[in-house]
Amino acid sequence: MIIFFVWTFSIFFSSLPFVFEGMLNIHQAIFESTSGWTTTGLTMISDVEIISRTFIIWRSIMQYIGGAGFALIMVITAGSMGVGLYQAEGRTDNLVPNLRDSAKIITGIYLIWAFIGILLLMFISKLPFFEAFNHTLTALATGGFSSKNFSIGAFDNVSMDIIIMLLMIMGGTGFGVHYAGAIMIKNSYRNILDYKKGKINKLEFKERIRMEPFFKNPEPKTMFFILLISFIFIFLFNTLNIYGVANGVRHGAFQVISALTGTGFSTVSFENWNLFALLIMTILMILGGMMDSTAGGLKLYRVYIALKLILVQIKSFFKPNGTKFHVEVYKGVSRKKIGFETLRDVIAVFMMYFIVYFIGVFVLLGYGYTLEDSMFEYASALSAVGLSVGITNPNAPLGVIWIETLGMYLGRLEFYAIFYAIIKLIRDINFILNKKNKLDS
């Protein structure tokens, strides 16, 4: 219940400044606020370059806080009171046994990357602090709000594109993987010293590196493989023909990373992209980033488990009857056994995602949009991405605005927390009314 009211009230009250300023009506303002807190990045503002810097900063801060989640703040400030909210947001990134310590580590990682991003954009890409600050926050949050109408493409800055790609990947990487990477760096330094002092030989040194949890996490490998294959297809069959070799590599890589991590930044328009490339982008948005990252979508951890279980099922046909398979997967610094509860979570989220997705697509089709545009746009909304083929705009019908708002809201909180809260709220109201009727009678 708490998560439902915290998110709903935050979205509503955050929308009011847009209404009071006269920039948006209440429907558009709630859409904009939802897009901010859920780190989606779709916008109702037709010309973001004419609004005040205060609102641009406010949009960036909404996404940065929304990326970490209210739960993180609640755990740090309220301790045990925030644990339920933390778990209700679908987070499982307990880096250390104490949840509050885990939240502090995650916050530290988040702030360090923000500091690094701002410095890189200021000193390498020569961006003013204002631009560096806003785009670092929204890149790490995989949000995609920009101070420019044409997003990152407005800067036409190769070094900025590369830095933003790095920040998008960092935002789309689970905090547990970040922590495992930090532990690996710390251990590597110690192992190098031991090797130089002769305490371990070369074989032992290699074995220690190989046993690091970071290298056993399947999500970074899965992300790299998906990005590589998708980039090759989009480059060969789309961006190469439109932009040439150099810019084809640049724009193809940027857009593939933006889609999979759920950031929604763009360096080019999709007007000239073919349907094959748009289909790949749609699939990438549906898959999403890593578990316990700021990204949305199905999450690569669940995708990997689903593929792993399919492989296990195929192998079972070639094994004697009664053979049992034991499946374990590294997540962060810990090894998790894949049991019935994990499988149930994967199936439940997959099923609910596609039920809501197809409802949203059908609604957009009902308003006369093409199938490919409807699939692309609603995948962007439901997976909290922010890329658009033009459906989302201030003149969109109210039905389109609200079905996308609902998709952003449900997708960010992974459906069941909201459904549970609504059902419980209805039951509580019915209980109160029934009790009142009995007292009156």
Tab-separated table of C-alpha atoms in Angstrom, residues 14-316:
chain	number	residue	atom	x	y	z
A	14	SER	CA	5.200	16.853	-9.148
A	15	SER	CA	2.877	17.497	-12.072
A	16	LEU	CA	1.335	20.619	-10.499
A	17	PRO	CA	4.226	23.028	-11.270
A	18	PHE	CA	3.807	22.277	-14.995
A	19	VAL	CA	0.103	23.149	-14.691
A	20	PHE	CA	0.582	26.285	-12.562
A	21	GLU	CA	3.238	27.550	-14.974
A	22	GLY	CA	0.756	27.112	-17.833
A	23	MET	CA	3.069	24.814	-19.794
A	24	LEU	CA	0.804	21.751	-19.786
A	25	ASN	CA	-2.765	20.783	-18.951
A	26	ILE	CA	-3.341	18.325	-16.096
A	27	HIS	CA	-3.376	15.251	-18.380
A	28	GLN	CA	-0.099	16.232	-20.051
A	29	ALA	CA	1.457	17.265	-16.726
A	30	ILE	CA	0.713	13.907	-15.082
A	31	PHE	CA	2.167	12.202	-18.160
A	32	GLU	CA	5.326	14.349	-17.907
A	33	SER	CA	5.693	13.706	-14.181
A	34	THR	CA	5.135	9.972	-14.618
A	35	SER	CA	7.703	9.923	-17.410
A	36	GLY	CA	10.143	11.655	-15.094
A	37	TRP	CA	9.769	9.528	-11.962
A	38	THR	CA	9.643	6.265	-13.948
A	39	THR	CA	12.766	7.324	-15.921
A	40	THR	CA	10.959	6.924	-19.233
A	41	GLY	CA	11.797	10.180	-21.001
A	42	LEU	CA	8.781	10.538	-23.276
A	43	THR	CA	7.607	14.136	-23.134
A	44	MET	CA	4.582	16.341	-23.700
A	45	ILE	CA	6.688	19.519	-23.995
A	46	SER	CA	6.864	20.479	-27.656
A	47	ASP	CA	9.835	22.863	-27.277
A	48	VAL	CA	11.997	22.072	-24.270
A	49	GLU	CA	14.555	24.717	-25.255
A	50	ILE	CA	12.247	27.624	-24.372
A	51	ILE	CA	11.292	26.500	-20.859
A	52	SER	CA	13.187	27.805	-17.818
A	53	ARG	CA	16.305	26.076	-16.557
A	54	THR	CA	14.537	25.433	-13.255
A	55	PHE	CA	12.098	23.066	-14.952
A	56	ILE	CA	14.869	21.355	-16.925
A	57	ILE	CA	16.798	20.711	-13.699
A	58	TRP	CA	13.598	19.543	-11.989
A	59	ARG	CA	12.970	17.031	-14.790
A	60	SER	CA	16.538	15.717	-14.472
A	61	ILE	CA	16.322	15.394	-10.690
A	62	MET	CA	12.994	13.543	-10.963
A	63	GLN	CA	14.649	10.981	-13.215
A	64	TYR	CA	17.794	10.674	-11.110
A	65	ILE	CA	15.821	10.058	-7.905
A	66	GLY	CA	13.298	7.871	-9.715
A	67	GLY	CA	16.132	5.754	-11.120
A	68	ALA	CA	17.414	4.924	-7.648
A	69	GLY	CA	13.855	4.585	-6.359
A	70	PHE	CA	12.135	6.112	-3.364
A	71	ALA	CA	12.853	2.840	-1.580
A	72	LEU	CA	16.577	3.523	-1.499
A	73	ILE	CA	16.034	6.845	0.229
A	74	MET	CA	13.533	5.325	2.639
A	75	VAL	CA	15.894	2.500	3.657
A	76	ILE	CA	18.733	4.933	4.398
A	77	THR	CA	16.635	7.527	6.227
A	78	ALA	CA	13.966	5.366	7.864
A	79	GLY	CA	15.824	2.097	8.349
A	80	SER	CA	13.490	-0.866	8.871
A	81	MET	CA	10.466	1.271	7.935
A	82	GLY	CA	11.787	1.445	4.381
A	83	VAL	CA	12.490	-2.269	3.950
A	84	GLY	CA	8.954	-3.144	2.847
A	85	LEU	CA	8.941	-0.344	0.293
A	86	TYR	CA	12.362	-1.459	-0.955
A	87	GLN	CA	11.206	-5.035	-1.522
A	88	ALA	CA	7.857	-3.908	-2.972
A	89	GLU	CA	9.732	-2.059	-5.726
A	90	GLY	CA	10.999	-5.445	-6.889
A	91	ARG	CA	14.580	-4.922	-5.712
A	92	THR	CA	16.756	-7.842	-4.675
A	93	ASP	CA	20.177	-6.151	-4.685
A	94	ASN	CA	21.299	-6.943	-1.126
A	95	LEU	CA	25.028	-6.393	-1.679
A	96	VAL	CA	25.844	-7.089	1.965
A	97	PRO	CA	23.745	-8.834	4.664
A	98	ASN	CA	22.519	-5.533	6.127
A	99	LEU	CA	19.963	-3.925	3.805
A	100	ARG	CA	20.673	-0.417	5.027
A	101	ASP	CA	24.394	-0.864	4.341
A	102	SER	CA	23.513	-2.184	0.881
A	103	ALA	CA	21.446	0.918	0.206
A	104	LYS	CA	24.352	3.140	1.254
A	105	ILE	CA	26.741	1.288	-1.073
A	106	ILE	CA	24.289	1.609	-3.971
A	107	THR	CA	23.890	5.327	-3.294
A	108	GLY	CA	27.663	5.705	-3.209
A	109	ILE	CA	28.025	3.941	-6.566
A	110	TYR	CA	25.271	6.120	-8.036
A	111	LEU	CA	26.836	9.370	-6.806
A	112	ILE	CA	30.386	8.424	-7.855
A	113	TRP	CA	29.304	7.713	-11.428
A	114	ALA	CA	27.379	10.998	-11.505
A	115	PHE	CA	30.513	12.863	-10.414
A	116	ILE	CA	32.627	11.036	-13.015
A	117	GLY	CA	30.091	11.686	-15.775
A	118	ILE	CA	29.877	15.420	-15.080
A	119	LEU	CA	33.668	15.771	-15.105
A	120	LEU	CA	34.061	13.771	-18.319
A	121	LEU	CA	31.428	15.793	-20.177
A	122	MET	CA	32.849	19.103	-18.934
A	123	PHE	CA	36.554	18.488	-19.544
A	124	ILE	CA	36.546	16.096	-22.517
A	125	SER	CA	33.379	17.108	-24.395
A	126	LYS	CA	33.679	20.767	-23.307
A	127	LEU	CA	30.052	20.992	-22.213
A	128	PRO	CA	28.919	23.752	-19.837
A	129	PHE	CA	28.189	22.546	-16.294
A	130	PHE	CA	24.435	22.906	-16.823
A	131	GLU	CA	24.403	20.548	-19.827
A	132	ALA	CA	26.883	18.131	-18.244
A	133	PHE	CA	24.884	18.001	-15.012
A	134	ASN	CA	21.508	17.349	-16.637
A	135	HIS	CA	22.652	14.796	-19.191
A	136	THR	CA	24.777	12.883	-16.691
A	137	LEU	CA	21.852	12.542	-14.287
A	138	THR	CA	19.385	11.429	-16.948
A	139	ALA	CA	21.897	9.067	-18.610
A	140	LEU	CA	22.727	7.286	-15.342
A	141	ALA	CA	19.046	7.093	-14.472
A	142	THR	CA	18.467	5.671	-17.975
A	143	GLY	CA	15.828	8.393	-18.202
A	144	GLY	CA	16.535	10.285	-21.396
A	145	PHE	CA	15.199	13.758	-20.603
A	146	SER	CA	17.328	16.320	-22.437
A	147	SER	CA	17.672	20.089	-22.523
A	148	LYS	CA	17.514	19.942	-26.333
A	149	ASN	CA	14.591	19.131	-28.623
A	150	PHE	CA	16.807	16.878	-30.730
A	151	SER	CA	18.275	15.125	-27.678
A	152	ILE	CA	21.982	14.218	-27.854
A	153	GLY	CA	21.957	14.673	-31.637
A	154	ALA	CA	21.664	18.439	-31.144
A	155	PHE	CA	25.247	18.603	-29.835
A	156	ASP	CA	26.807	16.632	-32.735
A	157	ASN	CA	29.723	15.803	-30.446
A	158	VAL	CA	31.445	12.436	-30.907
A	159	SER	CA	33.206	12.462	-27.518
A	160	MET	CA	29.893	13.287	-25.829
A	161	ASP	CA	28.224	10.372	-27.630
A	162	ILE	CA	30.907	7.993	-26.340
A	163	ILE	CA	30.695	9.275	-22.754
A	164	ILE	CA	26.888	9.119	-22.779
A	165	MET	CA	27.093	5.540	-24.109
A	166	LEU	CA	29.348	4.666	-21.169
A	167	LEU	CA	26.959	6.297	-18.688
A	168	MET	CA	23.940	4.556	-20.242
A	169	ILE	CA	25.659	1.176	-19.871
A	170	MET	CA	26.593	1.979	-16.274
A	171	GLY	CA	22.980	2.958	-15.571
A	172	GLY	CA	21.710	-0.218	-17.219
A	173	THR	CA	24.130	-2.355	-15.175
A	174	GLY	CA	22.826	-3.854	-11.933
A	175	PHE	CA	24.227	-2.404	-8.714
A	176	GLY	CA	25.230	-5.894	-7.648
A	177	VAL	CA	27.432	-6.156	-10.749
A	178	HIS	CA	28.919	-2.730	-9.981
A	179	TYR	CA	29.744	-3.934	-6.482
A	180	ALA	CA	31.252	-7.188	-7.802
A	181	GLY	CA	33.381	-5.099	-10.177
A	182	ALA	CA	34.606	-2.913	-7.318
A	183	ILE	CA	35.484	-5.998	-5.249
A	184	MET	CA	37.323	-7.461	-8.264
A	185	ILE	CA	39.441	-4.297	-8.660
A	186	LYS	CA	40.292	-4.334	-4.953
A	187	ASN	CA	41.199	-8.041	-5.039
A	188	SER	CA	43.181	-7.652	-8.275
A	189	TYR	CA	45.400	-5.028	-6.654
A	190	ARG	CA	46.072	-7.373	-3.739
A	191	ASN	CA	46.679	-10.325	-6.089
A	192	ILE	CA	49.175	-8.327	-8.154
A	193	LEU	CA	51.107	-7.441	-5.006
A	194	ASP	CA	51.103	-11.093	-3.890
A	195	TYR	CA	52.339	-12.175	-7.327
A	196	LYS	CA	55.144	-9.612	-7.376
A	197	LYS	CA	56.225	-10.637	-3.870
A	198	GLY	CA	56.289	-14.283	-4.929
A	199	LYS	CA	53.499	-15.363	-2.568
A	200	ILE	CA	51.574	-16.895	-5.469
A	201	ASN	CA	52.676	-18.220	-8.844
A	202	LYS	CA	51.261	-17.274	-12.260
A	203	LEU	CA	48.807	-20.173	-12.290
A	204	GLU	CA	47.422	-19.235	-8.866
A	205	PHE	CA	47.193	-15.594	-9.925
A	206	LYS	CA	45.098	-16.524	-13.001
A	207	GLU	CA	42.902	-18.845	-10.905
A	208	ARG	CA	42.149	-16.077	-8.404
A	209	ILE	CA	41.125	-13.734	-11.223
A	210	ARG	CA	39.002	-16.447	-12.847
A	211	MET	CA	37.148	-17.106	-9.590
A	212	GLU	CA	36.043	-13.499	-9.158
A	213	PRO	CA	32.202	-13.260	-8.957
A	214	PHE	CA	32.224	-10.407	-11.488
A	215	PHE	CA	33.317	-12.768	-14.272
A	216	LYS	CA	30.700	-15.342	-13.234
A	217	ASN	CA	27.772	-12.927	-13.496
A	218	PRO	CA	25.824	-13.830	-16.649
A	219	GLU	CA	24.166	-10.437	-17.180
A	220	PRO	CA	27.208	-8.458	-18.438
A	221	LYS	CA	27.971	-11.224	-20.957
A	222	THR	CA	24.318	-11.378	-21.990
A	223	MET	CA	24.177	-7.596	-22.434
A	224	PHE	CA	27.389	-7.549	-24.467
A	225	PHE	CA	26.212	-10.392	-26.719
A	226	ILE	CA	22.797	-8.801	-27.351
A	227	LEU	CA	24.329	-5.376	-28.020
A	228	LEU	CA	26.923	-6.812	-30.399
A	229	ILE	CA	24.463	-8.890	-32.451
A	230	SER	CA	21.896	-6.080	-32.574
A	231	PHE	CA	24.496	-3.515	-33.602
A	232	ILE	CA	25.792	-5.722	-36.428
A	233	PHE	CA	22.282	-6.187	-37.837
A	234	ILE	CA	21.293	-2.525	-37.511
A	235	PHE	CA	24.599	-1.331	-38.972
A	236	LEU	CA	24.621	-3.690	-41.941
A	237	PHE	CA	20.952	-3.401	-42.864
A	238	ASN	CA	20.139	0.169	-41.853
A	239	THR	CA	22.607	2.788	-40.610
A	240	LEU	CA	25.365	1.893	-43.105
A	241	ASN	CA	23.078	2.728	-46.024
A	242	ILE	CA	21.732	5.932	-44.443
A	243	TYR	CA	24.791	7.501	-42.761
A	244	GLY	CA	27.847	5.800	-44.241
A	245	VAL	CA	30.492	3.780	-42.420
A	246	ALA	CA	31.736	6.132	-39.680
A	247	ASN	CA	28.416	7.720	-38.761
A	248	GLY	CA	26.673	4.390	-39.297
A	249	VAL	CA	28.827	2.837	-36.566
A	250	ARG	CA	28.371	5.879	-34.319
A	251	HIS	CA	24.586	6.164	-34.579
A	252	GLY	CA	23.979	2.417	-34.731
A	253	ALA	CA	25.952	1.756	-31.533
A	254	PHE	CA	24.415	4.707	-29.708
A	255	GLN	CA	20.806	3.805	-30.516
A	256	VAL	CA	21.237	0.119	-29.716
A	257	ILE	CA	22.676	0.961	-26.283
A	258	SER	CA	19.985	3.589	-25.696
A	259	ALA	CA	17.231	1.061	-26.468
A	260	LEU	CA	18.531	-1.899	-24.432
A	261	THR	CA	19.421	0.177	-21.369
A	262	GLY	CA	16.064	1.955	-21.560
A	263	THR	CA	17.606	5.428	-21.667
A	264	GLY	CA	15.823	6.867	-24.688
A	265	PHE	CA	18.466	9.351	-25.816
A	266	SER	CA	18.778	9.679	-29.573
A	267	THR	CA	21.328	11.058	-31.997
A	268	VAL	CA	19.147	10.649	-35.098
A	269	SER	CA	15.498	10.582	-36.125
A	270	PHE	CA	13.874	7.248	-36.949
A	271	GLU	CA	12.006	8.619	-39.991
A	272	ASN	CA	14.376	6.939	-42.464
A	273	TRP	CA	14.900	3.719	-40.521
A	274	ASN	CA	13.504	0.549	-42.076
A	275	LEU	CA	11.050	-1.787	-40.375
A	276	PHE	CA	13.712	-4.415	-39.689
A	277	ALA	CA	15.771	-1.958	-37.646
A	278	LEU	CA	12.700	-0.667	-35.804
A	279	LEU	CA	11.726	-4.260	-34.945
A	280	ILE	CA	15.175	-4.907	-33.452
A	281	MET	CA	14.893	-1.681	-31.444
A	282	THR	CA	11.454	-2.767	-30.192
A	283	ILE	CA	12.821	-6.141	-29.067
A	284	LEU	CA	15.736	-4.450	-27.303
A	285	MET	CA	13.360	-2.127	-25.430
A	286	ILE	CA	11.257	-5.106	-24.334
A	287	LEU	CA	14.312	-7.039	-23.069
A	288	GLY	CA	15.612	-4.108	-21.013
A	289	GLY	CA	18.724	-3.730	-18.869
A	290	MET	CA	20.087	-5.717	-15.967
A	291	MET	CA	18.183	-6.645	-12.828
A	292	ASP	CA	18.417	-4.084	-10.009
A	293	SER	CA	19.632	-1.373	-12.369
A	294	THR	CA	17.854	1.863	-13.244
A	295	ALA	CA	16.628	0.304	-16.511
A	296	GLY	CA	13.168	-1.101	-17.236
A	297	GLY	CA	11.902	-3.951	-19.410
A	298	LEU	CA	11.827	-7.672	-18.687
A	299	LYS	CA	15.423	-7.511	-17.335
A	300	LEU	CA	18.357	-9.544	-18.631
A	301	TYR	CA	18.573	-11.660	-15.466
A	302	ARG	CA	15.092	-13.049	-16.145
A	303	VAL	CA	15.840	-13.433	-19.855
A	304	TYR	CA	19.018	-15.392	-19.055
A	305	ILE	CA	17.184	-17.656	-16.594
A	306	ALA	CA	14.444	-18.327	-19.158
A	307	LEU	CA	17.025	-19.258	-21.813
A	308	LYS	CA	18.978	-21.360	-19.304
A	309	LEU	CA	15.878	-23.330	-18.318
A	310	ILE	CA	14.995	-23.904	-21.986
A	311	LEU	CA	18.500	-25.304	-22.502
A	312	VAL	CA	18.133	-27.512	-19.413
A	313	GLN	CA	14.816	-28.794	-20.720
A	314	ILE	CA	16.374	-29.689	-24.079
A	315	LYS	CA	19.274	-31.459	-22.347
A	316	SER	CA	16.829	-33.462	-20.236
